[in-house]
Short mmCIF file of C-alpha atoms and ligand atoms in Angstrom, two decimals:
data_model
loop_
_atom_site.label_atom_id
_atom_site.label_comp_id
_atom_site.label_asym_id
_atom_site.label_seq_id
_atom_site.Cartn_x
_atom_site.Cartn_y
_atom_site.Cartn_z
CA MET A 1 0.00 0.00 0.00
CA PRO A 2 1.36 3.45 -0.79
CA LEU A 3 2.26 4.61 2.69
CA GLU A 4 2.17 8.27 1.78
CA ALA A 5 -1.38 8.07 0.50
CA SER A 6 -2.61 6.20 3.53
CA ALA A 7 -0.82 8.58 5.90
CA ARG A 8 -2.52 11.50 4.14
CA ILE A 9 -5.90 9.77 4.40
CA VAL A 10 -5.43 8.97 8.08
CA SER A 11 -4.44 12.52 8.86
CA GLU A 12 -7.36 13.92 6.85
CA LEU A 13 -9.82 11.63 8.63
CA THR A 14 -8.33 12.49 12.00
CA SER A 15 -8.58 16.19 11.33
CA ARG A 16 -12.28 15.66 10.59
CA GLY A 17 -12.67 13.83 13.89
CA TYR A 18 -12.69 10.25 12.63
CA ASN A 19 -10.79 7.17 13.58
CA ALA A 20 -10.49 4.66 10.72
CA GLU A 21 -10.08 0.95 10.25
CA ARG A 22 -6.97 -0.15 8.41
CA GLU A 23 -9.02 -1.77 5.71
CA ALA A 24 -10.98 1.41 5.19
CA VAL A 25 -7.76 3.35 4.71
CA THR A 26 -6.32 0.67 2.44
CA LYS A 27 -9.40 0.80 0.25
CA LEU A 28 -9.36 4.57 0.09
CA ALA A 29 -5.65 4.64 -0.73
CA ALA A 30 -6.22 2.15 -3.52
CA ALA A 31 -9.03 4.17 -5.10
CA ALA A 32 -8.12 5.73 -8.44
CA ASN A 33 -9.04 9.14 -7.10
CA SER A 34 -8.60 8.76 -3.40
CA THR A 35 -9.30 12.41 -2.58
CA ALA A 36 -12.68 12.27 -4.26
CA ALA A 37 -13.37 8.89 -2.70
CA LEU A 38 -12.53 10.25 0.72
CA GLU A 39 -14.91 13.18 0.28
CA ARG A 40 -17.61 10.82 -0.84
CA VAL A 41 -17.12 8.59 2.19
CA LEU A 42 -17.25 11.57 4.51
CA GLU A 43 -20.51 12.68 2.92
CA GLU A 44 -22.07 9.27 3.29
CA VAL A 45 -20.76 8.08 6.61
CA PRO A 46 -23.55 8.03 9.24
CA GLU A 47 -23.62 11.14 11.37
CA ASP A 48 -23.02 9.35 14.66
CA ALA A 49 -20.13 7.21 13.38
CA LEU A 50 -16.79 7.75 15.12
CA VAL A 51 -14.92 5.18 13.09
CA VAL A 52 -14.77 5.04 9.32
CA ARG A 53 -15.12 1.36 8.55
CA SER A 54 -14.32 -0.64 5.49
CA ALA A 55 -18.04 -1.13 4.86
CA HIS A 56 -18.54 2.65 4.73
CA VAL A 57 -15.84 2.91 2.07
CA GLU A 58 -17.27 0.01 0.08
CA ALA A 59 -20.72 1.53 0.19
CA ALA A 60 -19.47 4.94 -0.88
CA LEU A 61 -17.28 3.54 -3.67
CA SER A 62 -20.02 1.31 -5.01
CA THR A 63 -22.20 4.34 -5.65
CA THR A 64 -19.43 6.31 -7.37
CA ASP A 65 -18.16 6.33 -10.86
CA PRO A 66 -16.30 3.07 -11.63
CA ALA A 67 -13.16 5.13 -12.19
CA ASP A 68 -13.16 5.98 -8.51
CA ARG A 69 -13.21 2.37 -7.44
CA THR A 70 -10.18 0.42 -6.40
CA ASP A 71 -7.42 -0.41 -8.82
CA ALA A 72 -8.12 -4.07 -8.22
CA ALA A 73 -11.68 -3.62 -9.38
CA GLY A 74 -10.44 -1.97 -12.52
CA SER A 75 -7.88 -4.66 -13.32
CA GLU A 76 -8.31 -7.36 -15.91
CA ASN A 77 -9.66 -10.05 -13.65
CA PRO A 78 -11.75 -8.42 -11.01
CA PRO A 79 -12.62 -10.96 -8.34
CA PRO A 80 -16.32 -11.73 -8.60
CA ALA A 81 -18.05 -10.25 -5.58
CA GLY A 82 -19.16 -13.68 -4.43
CA ASP A 83 -15.60 -14.98 -4.34
CA ARG A 84 -14.30 -12.42 -1.92
CA THR A 85 -13.78 -13.43 1.65
CA PRO A 86 -17.30 -12.97 2.90
CA SER A 87 -17.91 -9.84 4.85
CA VAL A 88 -19.42 -11.58 7.73
CA SER A 89 -20.17 -11.40 11.26
CA THR A 90 -19.97 -14.98 12.44
CA GLY A 91 -22.89 -14.42 14.74
CA THR A 92 -20.95 -15.78 17.66
CA THR A 93 -19.74 -13.29 20.18
CA PRO A 94 -16.10 -13.82 20.99
CA GLU A 95 -15.61 -14.93 24.58
CA GLY A 96 -14.00 -11.81 25.92
CA ARG A 97 -16.60 -9.58 24.42
CA ALA A 98 -19.38 -11.58 25.98
CA SER A 99 -17.92 -11.07 29.40
CA THR A 100 -17.78 -7.34 29.05
CA GLY A 101 -21.20 -7.05 27.48
CA ARG A 102 -19.98 -5.02 24.53
CA SER A 103 -21.15 -5.61 21.02
CA PRO A 104 -18.76 -7.47 18.74
CA VAL A 105 -16.62 -5.42 16.41
CA GLU A 106 -18.04 -5.20 12.92
CA THR A 107 -16.26 -7.79 10.86
CA GLU A 108 -15.10 -7.06 7.36
CA GLY A 109 -13.87 -8.99 4.38
CA SER A 110 -10.15 -9.14 3.74
CA SER A 111 -8.82 -6.18 1.84
CA ALA A 112 -7.10 -5.79 -1.48
CA ALA A 113 -3.84 -5.44 0.43
CA GLY A 114 -4.35 -8.91 1.83
CA ARG A 115 -5.06 -8.13 5.44
CA SER A 116 -5.75 -11.33 7.25
CA ALA A 117 -7.23 -9.85 10.39
CA ASP A 118 -10.37 -11.68 11.38
CA PRO A 119 -11.98 -9.72 14.18
CA SER A 120 -14.13 -12.65 15.19
CA LYS A 121 -10.97 -14.35 16.45
CA ARG A 122 -10.07 -11.49 18.75
CA SER A 123 -10.67 -11.72 22.43
CA VAL A 124 -9.86 -9.37 25.23
CA GLU A 125 -10.89 -10.34 28.71
CA ILE A 126 -10.47 -8.01 31.63
CA VAL A 127 -9.56 -10.14 34.63
CA GLY A 128 -8.47 -7.66 37.24
CA ASP A 129 -9.71 -4.06 37.17
CA MET A 130 -10.35 -2.30 40.45
CA THR A 131 -12.09 0.69 38.86
CA GLY A 132 -15.18 1.38 40.95
CA GLN A 133 -14.08 -1.06 43.66
CA SER A 134 -12.22 1.39 45.87
CA THR A 135 -13.41 1.26 49.45
CA GLY A 136 -10.45 2.97 51.10
CA THR A 137 -11.16 5.98 53.28
CA GLY A 138 -7.51 6.59 54.16
CA GLU A 139 -8.18 5.65 57.80
CA TYR A 140 -5.58 3.82 59.87
CA SER A 141 -7.77 0.72 59.83
CA ASP A 142 -7.41 0.57 56.03
CA PHE A 143 -3.64 0.31 56.38
CA VAL A 144 -4.09 -2.52 58.84
CA SER A 145 -6.44 -4.34 56.44
CA VAL A 146 -4.30 -3.91 53.36
CA PHE A 147 -1.15 -5.23 55.05
CA ARG A 148 -3.08 -8.06 56.69
CA ASP A 149 -4.47 -9.02 53.29
CA ARG A 150 -0.98 -8.87 51.80
CA LEU A 151 0.46 -11.13 54.48
CA ASP A 152 -2.45 -13.57 54.27
CA ARG A 153 -2.40 -13.93 50.53
CA LEU A 154 1.31 -13.72 49.75
CA GLY A 155 2.09 -15.78 52.82
CA ALA A 156 -0.23 -18.60 51.73
CA THR A 157 2.25 -20.32 49.41
CA LEU A 158 5.12 -19.75 51.82
CA ARG A 159 3.21 -21.31 54.69
CA SER A 160 3.06 -24.56 52.81
CA ARG A 161 6.81 -24.50 52.27
CA VAL A 162 8.07 -23.92 55.82
CA ASN A 163 7.05 -25.13 59.25
CA HIS A 164 6.14 -21.62 60.33
CA ARG A 165 5.19 -20.24 63.75
CA PRO A 166 3.79 -16.83 64.66
CA ALA A 167 6.25 -14.25 66.04
CA SER A 168 4.75 -14.51 69.53
CA ALA A 169 5.21 -18.31 69.60
CA ILE A 170 8.80 -18.10 68.38
CA GLN A 171 9.68 -15.78 71.27
CA ALA A 172 8.47 -18.50 73.65
CA MET A 173 10.43 -21.37 72.08
CA PRO A 174 13.52 -22.74 73.86
CA GLY A 175 16.96 -21.47 72.77
CA GLY A 176 18.59 -23.56 70.04
CA SER A 177 15.24 -24.58 68.45
CA GLU A 178 14.70 -24.66 64.71
CA ALA A 179 12.12 -22.03 63.78
CA ALA A 180 10.46 -20.53 60.72
CA MET A 181 8.29 -17.48 60.24
CA VAL A 182 6.29 -15.89 57.43
CA GLY A 183 6.15 -12.11 57.71
CA LEU A 184 6.42 -8.64 56.22
CA VAL A 185 9.87 -7.08 56.24
CA ASN A 186 9.60 -4.37 58.87
CA ASP A 187 13.19 -3.20 59.07
CA ILE A 188 16.60 -3.98 57.54
CA ARG A 189 19.73 -2.86 59.44
CA SER A 190 23.38 -3.70 59.32
CA THR A 191 25.08 -4.47 62.61
CA ALA A 192 28.37 -3.03 63.83
CA SER A 193 30.10 -6.28 62.86
CA GLY A 194 28.71 -6.25 59.29
CA HIS A 195 25.90 -8.78 59.71
CA TRP A 196 22.30 -8.00 58.78
CA LEU A 197 19.34 -7.77 61.09
CA ILE A 198 15.96 -8.20 59.42
CA GLU A 199 12.86 -7.68 61.46
CA LEU A 200 9.82 -9.65 60.31
CA GLU A 201 6.30 -8.77 61.37
CA ASP A 202 3.12 -10.81 61.44
CA ALA A 203 -0.28 -10.35 63.05
CA THR A 204 1.11 -11.33 66.47
CA GLY A 205 4.21 -9.11 66.64
CA THR A 206 7.77 -8.85 65.31
CA PHE A 207 10.86 -11.04 65.50
CA PRO A 208 14.47 -10.23 64.53
CA TRP A 209 16.36 -12.51 62.11
CA LEU A 210 20.11 -12.27 61.71
CA VAL A 211 21.81 -12.97 58.37
CA MET A 212 25.52 -13.56 59.02
CA LYS A 213 27.83 -11.80 56.59
CA ASP A 214 29.55 -15.04 55.58
CA ARG A 215 26.36 -16.95 54.77
CA GLU A 216 25.41 -17.53 51.14
CA TYR A 217 22.08 -15.82 51.77
CA VAL A 218 23.74 -12.51 52.50
CA ASP A 219 23.64 -11.80 48.76
CA LEU A 220 19.84 -11.73 48.95
CA VAL A 221 19.76 -9.06 51.64
CA ASP A 222 20.51 -6.26 49.21
CA GLU A 223 17.40 -7.11 47.21
CA LEU A 224 15.02 -6.94 50.15
CA LEU A 225 12.50 -4.12 50.27
CA CYS A 226 10.54 -3.02 53.30
CA ASP A 227 6.99 -4.42 53.45
CA GLU A 228 7.61 -7.34 51.14
CA VAL A 229 6.46 -10.75 52.31
CA LEU A 230 8.90 -13.61 52.75
CA ALA A 231 9.71 -16.60 54.94
CA MET A 232 12.82 -17.20 56.99
CA GLU A 233 14.02 -20.41 58.52
CA GLY A 234 16.80 -20.71 61.09
CA THR A 235 18.03 -21.50 64.57
CA LEU A 236 17.13 -19.58 67.72
CA ALA A 237 19.95 -18.05 69.78
CA ASP A 238 20.38 -19.33 73.34
CA ASP A 239 18.19 -16.60 74.81
CA SER A 240 15.54 -16.98 72.04
CA GLY A 241 15.74 -13.24 71.41
CA ILE A 242 16.94 -13.62 67.84
CA ALA A 243 17.24 -16.30 65.13
CA PHE A 244 20.17 -17.06 62.81
CA VAL A 245 18.90 -17.39 59.26
CA ASP A 246 19.56 -20.65 57.40
CA SER A 247 17.19 -20.12 54.46
CA MET A 248 15.00 -17.44 52.91
CA TYR A 249 11.95 -18.09 50.75
CA PHE A 250 10.18 -15.68 48.39
CA PRO A 251 6.62 -15.94 47.05
CA ASP A 252 8.22 -16.00 43.56
CA VAL A 253 7.08 -17.39 40.22
CA PRO A 254 7.55 -21.15 39.91
CA ARG A 255 10.35 -22.05 37.49
CA THR A 256 7.94 -24.48 35.92
CA HIS A 257 5.52 -21.74 34.84
CA GLU A 258 4.31 -22.54 31.33
CA PRO A 259 2.93 -19.47 29.60
CA SER A 260 -0.20 -19.70 27.48
CA THR A 261 0.04 -18.59 23.87
CA ALA A 262 -2.46 -17.59 21.19
CA ASP A 263 -3.69 -20.18 18.71
CA ARG A 264 -2.85 -18.06 15.70
CA HIS A 265 -0.21 -15.59 14.59
CA VAL A 266 -1.36 -12.32 16.09
CA GLN A 267 0.61 -9.47 17.62
CA ALA A 268 0.25 -6.79 20.27
CA ALA A 269 2.06 -3.45 20.43
CA LEU A 270 3.04 -2.73 24.04
CA ILE A 271 3.69 0.95 24.51
CA SER A 272 3.43 3.59 27.22
CA ASP A 273 4.38 7.12 28.25
CA VAL A 274 3.05 9.08 25.32
CA HIS A 275 3.14 12.37 27.26
CA VAL A 276 0.97 14.41 24.89
CA GLY A 277 1.01 18.05 25.99
CA SER A 278 4.72 18.06 26.76
CA GLN A 279 6.98 20.13 24.52
CA GLU A 280 9.04 16.98 24.19
CA PHE A 281 6.17 14.79 22.94
CA MET A 282 7.53 13.31 19.69
CA ALA A 283 4.62 13.84 17.32
CA ASP A 284 6.68 12.85 14.28
CA ALA A 285 7.70 9.53 15.79
CA TRP A 286 4.11 8.89 16.87
CA ASN A 287 2.84 9.65 13.36
CA ALA A 288 5.46 7.37 11.83
CA PHE A 289 4.30 4.64 14.21
CA THR A 290 0.61 5.05 13.44
CA ASP A 291 1.36 5.24 9.69
CA TRP A 292 3.30 2.00 10.02
CA LEU A 293 0.33 0.40 11.77
CA HIS A 294 -1.65 0.99 8.58
CA THR A 295 0.85 -0.96 6.47
CA ASP A 296 0.98 -4.65 5.61
CA GLN A 297 4.02 -5.07 7.81
CA ALA A 298 1.77 -4.40 10.77
CA GLN A 299 -1.15 -6.46 9.56
CA HIS A 300 -0.92 -8.88 12.47
CA VAL A 301 -0.89 -6.15 15.10
CA GLU A 302 -4.43 -6.41 16.40
CA TYR A 303 -3.95 -5.18 19.96
CA MET A 304 -2.34 -2.16 21.50
CA LEU A 305 -1.65 -1.91 25.22
CA LEU A 306 -0.94 1.51 26.66
CA GLY A 307 0.82 1.42 30.02
CA GLY A 308 0.07 4.90 31.38
CA ASP A 309 1.19 8.53 31.10
CA MET A 310 -1.04 9.25 28.09
CA VAL A 311 -0.55 12.95 28.69
CA GLU A 312 2.07 15.09 30.39
CA GLY A 313 -0.43 16.30 32.99
CA VAL A 314 -0.07 19.45 35.02
CA GLY A 315 1.76 20.01 38.29
CA VAL A 316 3.27 16.53 38.35
CA TYR A 317 6.82 17.70 39.05
CA PRO A 318 8.15 21.11 40.18
CA ASN A 319 8.61 23.56 37.26
CA GLN A 320 6.92 21.14 34.89
CA ASP A 321 4.81 24.00 33.49
CA GLU A 322 7.89 25.46 31.81
CA GLU A 323 7.98 22.48 29.47
CA LEU A 324 4.26 22.25 28.70
CA ASP A 325 3.00 22.65 25.19
CA ILE A 326 -0.64 22.40 26.27
CA VAL A 327 -1.38 23.76 29.74
CA ASP A 328 -4.97 22.59 30.17
CA ILE A 329 -5.34 18.98 31.24
CA TYR A 330 -8.57 18.42 29.29
CA GLU A 331 -7.01 19.89 26.17
CA GLN A 332 -4.12 17.49 26.66
CA TYR A 333 -6.55 14.56 26.60
CA GLU A 334 -8.30 16.02 23.57
CA ALA A 335 -4.96 16.21 21.77
CA PHE A 336 -4.11 12.67 22.92
CA SER A 337 -7.44 11.47 21.57
CA GLU A 338 -6.58 12.97 18.18
CA HIS A 339 -3.32 11.03 18.19
CA LEU A 340 -5.18 7.88 19.17
CA LYS A 341 -7.52 8.30 16.23
CA LYS A 342 -4.57 7.72 13.91
CA VAL A 343 -4.28 4.19 15.28
CA PRO A 344 -6.23 1.85 12.97
CA GLY A 345 -9.80 1.50 14.18
CA ASP A 346 -9.62 -2.30 14.07
CA ILE A 347 -6.86 -2.46 16.68
CA GLU A 348 -8.19 -3.22 20.14
CA ILE A 349 -6.77 -0.79 22.68
CA VAL A 350 -6.47 -1.34 26.41
CA MET A 351 -5.11 1.44 28.59
CA ILE A 352 -4.22 2.06 32.21
CA PRO A 353 -3.32 5.40 33.82
CA GLY A 354 0.13 6.48 35.04
CA ASN A 355 1.42 9.09 37.46
CA HIS A 356 1.04 11.91 34.90
CA ASP A 357 -2.61 11.10 34.25
CA ALA A 358 -5.60 12.84 35.75
CA VAL A 359 -6.61 10.16 38.24
CA ARG A 360 -5.59 9.78 41.89
CA LEU A 361 -1.85 9.34 42.23
CA ALA A 362 -2.01 6.69 44.92
CA GLU A 363 -1.96 3.10 43.70
CA PRO A 364 -4.05 1.22 42.77
CA GLN A 365 -5.20 3.95 40.40
CA PRO A 366 -8.74 3.50 39.10
CA GLY A 367 -9.33 3.89 35.35
CA PHE A 368 -10.19 7.34 33.96
CA ASP A 369 -13.47 8.99 34.98
CA GLU A 370 -16.45 9.44 32.68
CA GLU A 371 -15.45 12.88 31.48
CA LEU A 372 -12.02 11.70 30.32
CA ARG A 373 -13.46 8.48 28.85
CA GLU A 374 -15.83 10.63 26.84
CA ILE A 375 -12.94 12.71 25.51
CA MET A 376 -11.07 9.56 24.46
CA SER A 377 -14.11 7.70 23.14
CA ALA A 378 -13.44 7.92 19.38
CA HIS A 379 -11.24 4.85 19.34
CA ASP A 380 -13.35 3.12 22.00
CA PRO A 381 -10.41 1.99 24.14
CA ARG A 382 -10.93 -0.25 27.13
CA ILE A 383 -9.92 1.77 30.13
CA VAL A 384 -8.90 -0.14 33.24
CA SER A 385 -7.07 0.45 36.51
CA ASN A 386 -3.34 0.58 37.21
CA PRO A 387 -2.51 -2.25 37.76
CA SER A 388 -4.86 -4.55 35.81
CA THR A 389 -4.67 -8.01 34.36
CA ILE A 390 -6.14 -8.67 30.96
CA THR A 391 -6.16 -11.72 28.73
CA LEU A 392 -5.54 -11.47 24.99
CA GLU A 393 -6.51 -14.68 23.23
CA GLY A 394 -5.57 -16.68 26.31
CA VAL A 395 -2.32 -14.81 27.02
CA SER A 396 -2.53 -13.04 30.35
CA VAL A 397 -0.89 -9.64 30.62
CA LEU A 398 -0.29 -7.83 33.88
CA MET A 399 -0.23 -4.12 33.09
CA TYR A 400 1.34 -1.80 35.64
CA HIS A 401 2.59 1.74 35.02
CA GLY A 402 5.80 1.21 36.96
CA VAL A 403 6.37 3.95 39.56
CA SER A 404 7.79 1.37 41.99
CA LEU A 405 10.57 0.60 39.49
CA ASP A 406 12.25 3.87 40.51
CA GLU A 407 12.33 2.48 44.02
CA VAL A 408 13.59 -0.96 43.08
CA ILE A 409 16.33 0.67 41.00
CA ALA A 410 17.27 3.08 43.81
CA GLU A 411 17.38 0.38 46.49
CA LEU A 412 19.01 -2.53 44.67
CA PRO A 413 22.62 -2.74 43.52
CA GLU A 414 23.30 -1.67 39.92
CA GLU A 415 23.87 -5.19 38.62
CA LYS A 416 20.47 -6.36 39.92
CA ALA A 417 18.35 -3.41 38.76
CA SER A 418 19.20 -0.36 36.68
CA TYR A 419 17.57 2.06 34.26
CA ASP A 420 19.52 0.44 31.44
CA ASP A 421 17.92 -2.94 32.14
CA PRO A 422 14.45 -2.04 33.40
CA HIS A 423 13.21 -5.60 32.84
CA LYS A 424 15.61 -6.86 35.50
CA ALA A 425 13.97 -4.53 38.04
CA MET A 426 10.66 -6.06 36.94
CA TYR A 427 12.01 -9.54 37.72
CA HIS A 428 12.24 -8.52 41.37
CA LEU A 429 8.61 -7.48 41.43
CA LEU A 430 7.70 -10.88 40.00
CA LYS A 431 9.85 -12.60 42.62
CA LYS A 432 8.10 -10.61 45.36
CA ARG A 433 4.75 -11.24 43.62
CA HIS A 434 3.84 -7.60 44.24
CA VAL A 435 3.99 -4.61 41.90
CA ALA A 436 4.84 -2.03 44.59
CA PRO A 437 6.11 -3.71 47.74
CA GLN A 438 7.60 -0.77 49.58
CA PHE A 439 5.33 1.65 51.33
CA GLY A 440 6.19 5.27 52.04
CA GLY A 441 8.77 5.99 49.33
CA HIS A 442 8.22 7.16 45.73
CA THR A 443 5.20 5.00 45.33
CA ARG A 444 2.08 6.28 46.99
CA LEU A 445 -0.28 3.58 48.11
CA ALA A 446 -3.98 3.96 48.73
CA PRO A 447 -4.93 1.61 51.52
CA GLU A 448 -7.86 -0.55 50.54
CA GLU A 449 -9.55 -3.49 52.20
CA LYS A 450 -7.78 -5.70 49.72
CA ASP A 451 -4.25 -5.44 48.34
CA TYR A 452 -4.82 -4.92 44.61
CA LEU A 453 -1.08 -4.69 44.01
CA ILE A 454 -0.42 -8.36 44.71
CA ILE A 455 0.50 -10.46 41.69
CA ASP A 456 -2.05 -13.16 42.45
CA GLU A 457 -1.87 -15.24 39.30
CA VAL A 458 1.41 -15.58 37.43
CA PRO A 459 1.00 -13.54 34.23
CA ASP A 460 2.37 -14.68 30.87
CA ILE A 461 3.48 -11.12 30.12
CA PHE A 462 4.31 -8.35 32.60
CA HIS A 463 4.11 -4.94 30.94
CA THR A 464 5.35 -1.71 32.54
CA GLY A 465 6.53 1.73 31.46
CA HIS A 466 7.32 4.83 33.52
CA VAL A 467 11.12 4.71 33.48
CA HIS A 468 11.16 5.62 29.76
CA LYS A 469 13.63 2.85 28.98
CA LEU A 470 13.06 -0.06 26.63
CA GLY A 471 14.02 -3.46 27.92
CA PHE A 472 12.65 -6.98 27.90
CA GLY A 473 13.57 -10.46 28.96
CA LYS A 474 12.15 -13.60 30.54
CA TYR A 475 11.96 -14.44 34.21
CA HIS A 476 10.86 -18.02 34.90
CA ASN A 477 9.22 -17.96 31.46
CA VAL A 478 7.29 -14.75 32.13
CA LEU A 479 8.00 -12.11 29.48
CA ALA A 480 8.83 -8.85 31.28
CA ILE A 481 8.74 -5.84 29.02
CA ASN A 482 9.22 -2.15 29.67
CA SER A 483 8.06 -0.02 26.78
CA GLY A 484 10.16 3.11 26.47
CA CYS A 485 8.31 6.35 25.69
CA TRP A 486 7.28 8.97 23.12
CA GLN A 487 8.82 11.91 24.92
CA ALA A 488 12.31 13.21 24.17
CA GLN A 489 14.65 13.97 27.07
CA THR A 490 13.27 16.62 29.44
CA ASP A 491 15.41 19.17 31.28
CA PHE A 492 14.93 17.23 34.48
CA GLN A 493 16.01 14.00 32.82
CA LYS A 494 19.04 15.76 31.41
CA SER A 495 19.97 17.02 34.87
CA VAL A 496 19.93 13.50 36.30
CA ASN A 497 21.37 11.79 33.21
CA ILE A 498 18.27 9.85 32.20
CA ASP A 499 18.62 9.10 28.50
CA PRO A 500 15.15 7.95 27.44
CA ASP A 501 14.43 5.31 24.80
CA ALA A 502 11.92 7.35 22.84
CA GLY A 503 9.99 6.40 19.71
CA PHE A 504 10.21 2.61 19.91
CA ALA A 505 7.33 0.18 19.68
CA PRO A 506 7.96 -3.31 21.04
CA ILE A 507 5.71 -5.79 19.24
CA VAL A 508 4.95 -9.12 20.90
CA ASP A 509 3.93 -12.24 18.97
CA LEU A 510 1.14 -13.65 21.08
CA ASP A 511 1.63 -17.11 19.61
CA THR A 512 5.30 -17.38 20.61
CA LEU A 513 5.88 -14.48 23.06
CA ASP A 514 8.78 -13.36 20.85
CA VAL A 515 9.45 -9.62 20.75
CA THR A 516 10.50 -7.41 17.85
CA VAL A 517 11.19 -3.73 18.26
CA GLN A 518 10.14 -1.15 15.66
CA LYS A 519 11.97 2.16 15.75
CA PHE A 520 10.28 5.40 14.70
CA SER A 521 12.67 8.11 15.81
O1 LIG B 601 8.96 9.43 34.74
C1 LIG B 601 10.02 9.22 33.86
C2 LIG B 601 11.25 8.80 34.61
O2 LIG B 601 11.94 9.95 35.06
C3 LIG B 601 10.98 8.00 35.87
O3 LIG B 601 12.05 7.10 36.05
C4 LIG B 601 10.94 9.04 36.96
C5 LIG B 601 11.91 10.07 36.47
N1 LIG B 601 11.56 11.46 36.75
C6 LIG B 601 11.16 12.34 35.83
N2 LIG B 601 11.00 13.56 36.36
C7 LIG B 601 11.29 13.45 37.67
C8 LIG B 601 11.34 14.36 38.78
N3 LIG B 601 11.08 15.66 38.65
N4 LIG B 601 11.68 13.85 39.97
C9 LIG B 601 11.99 12.56 40.11
N5 LIG B 601 11.98 11.68 39.12
C10 LIG B 601 11.63 12.09 37.91
P1 LIG B 601 7.61 10.17 34.42
O4 LIG B 601 6.58 9.54 35.26
O5 LIG B 601 7.32 10.01 32.98
O6 LIG B 601 7.84 11.60 34.75
FE1 LIG B 602 6.24 8.68 31.88
ZN1 LIG B 603 5.39 7.77 34.81
#
C-alpha cells in the first residue's frame, strides 16, 4: 500500500474527527481518485459514526463512478463479488466480548492489500480491574487491612513451604530450636560487625532474624525491600531473642511456569508514556508509528496496550509548566485522543493510567473517569485500573505503570536493577509477587480493604513503562517488558542523566511471546 497516501488519508480523517479501520484506509488509498473517494465517504458516513469502517468505504465507492473504485476492481480479472472473503459477522460473540457485554466489532472482508485480520478471532478479557471497587477511606484501619491481606495472601504459598510459627510463639520457644516465620519485612539494618538484622512482622508481633555476613544468603539481603512478604528459617539463639537465618523463601514465580500462547499468529504493540502536551512529545515519531500500523508489515498487530502517562499532565513535578506545550489537562486529553484516532480502528486498545494522568496518584489507580473516557471515546479503548490483568486470546498480561521501578532501581545494587535494564527490576517485582512492595517511598499507596497490588496469578506477560527505557527479557518464562516512551529527554532527565528510549514500539507475537522492536525516531 502506498504509505504516503494512507498517511494522508489517516491525517485527513483524523482532522475531521474520525478514527479509521486499516481496511478502510487501504481501500481509500487504492481508489483511483482517493481524494474524491474520501470526500464521498465523509458525505455518506452516518452522522453518529466515530470510526470510518471498510463497509462505509465500500458503500461509498459502489455508488461512485467506476473510475473511482479500487485499482483491483479496474484490473483485468476483477474478483467476482461472491468470491471475496465474505464480509461476515460470524454471529458468535467472541468470549472476551461476551464477558464485558460489549457488542462485537463489525467484521469485514479481507482487503485488497491482503489483510488477514479476522476480528471474530479477537478476544480481550479483563480479569483484574479495580475501577469502581475502591473502598479505602484513608483511615488507619485501612492500612491494617491492606497489610493483613498482603500477608495472608502472599504468605499462603510460603506457609506450605516452611514449618512456620507466629512471632509470639517463636519468642516463647527454647533457645537452640529450629524455627520458621512468614512475615512482612519491617526493618533492615546492618550491625556493627557487618551482619544483617531483618525484622519480620506478622499479626502477632515482630521477630528479629540475623543474616551472618559469611552466609550464602547474604547476597539476597541487598534485594530486600521493606513491606515485602517472605519466609525465613533458622536456629534460635540461646536466649531466644533472635534467630540465625539458614534459608529465605520468596513468594516467587515457579520455574515451571508454562505461559499460554495464542492459537494463531497475532501481535500486540506494548507501549506507554506518550506524554501528549509536553513540549518533548515526539509527534513525528508517533505519526510514523501510526502510519506503520496501517501498512501490511503491521497487519498482524491487532492489539495495543498503553501502560500509562497518556498525557504530560499538570503540576506533576516542580517547574513542569515550563515544558508544557498544552497547559490545560482536558485539552491534553483532547490532543491525545486525536493522536489515538490515527491508530487503525480495528486495533483493540487497552489502557491504564500512570502518574502523569488525571486520576488519583495513589496506587491502585482507578481507570479514567467518565469525562475523560468521553474525551477519548473515538477509538473506543478499554480503560482499566493501574494495575490490571487482561487476557488477549488466552495470554494473560499484567499491566502496571511502573512507579515502583524507581524504588527498586534506587534500592538494589546496579547489577540487579538499573535504568539500562528495566526488565531486571521487573524480575524482582515478579519474585516478590507484588507490583509495589515498599510503602512510604516514591510509590504512593492507597490503603484498601484488599491489596490490589499483589501479583495473584502468574501472568504470561508483565508490561510496565514509567522509566522511559526499553528493555525486555524472561523471568521463569514470564516475558517482562518495559516499553520506552514517546517523549524526548526533558530538562529534568538531562539534569539527572536519564537518557530515554523514545519512539520505539515493542511488538509481541502472542503465539510465541517473541518480541521485535520497531523504531520510529
Ligand atoms: O517518569 C520518567 C522517569 O523519570 C521516571 O524514572 C521518573 C523520572 N523522573 C522524571 N521527572 C522526575 C522528577 N522531577 N523527579 C523525580 N523523578 C523524575 P515520568 O513519570 O514520565 O515523569
Ligand atoms: Fe512517563
Ligand atoms: Zn510515569
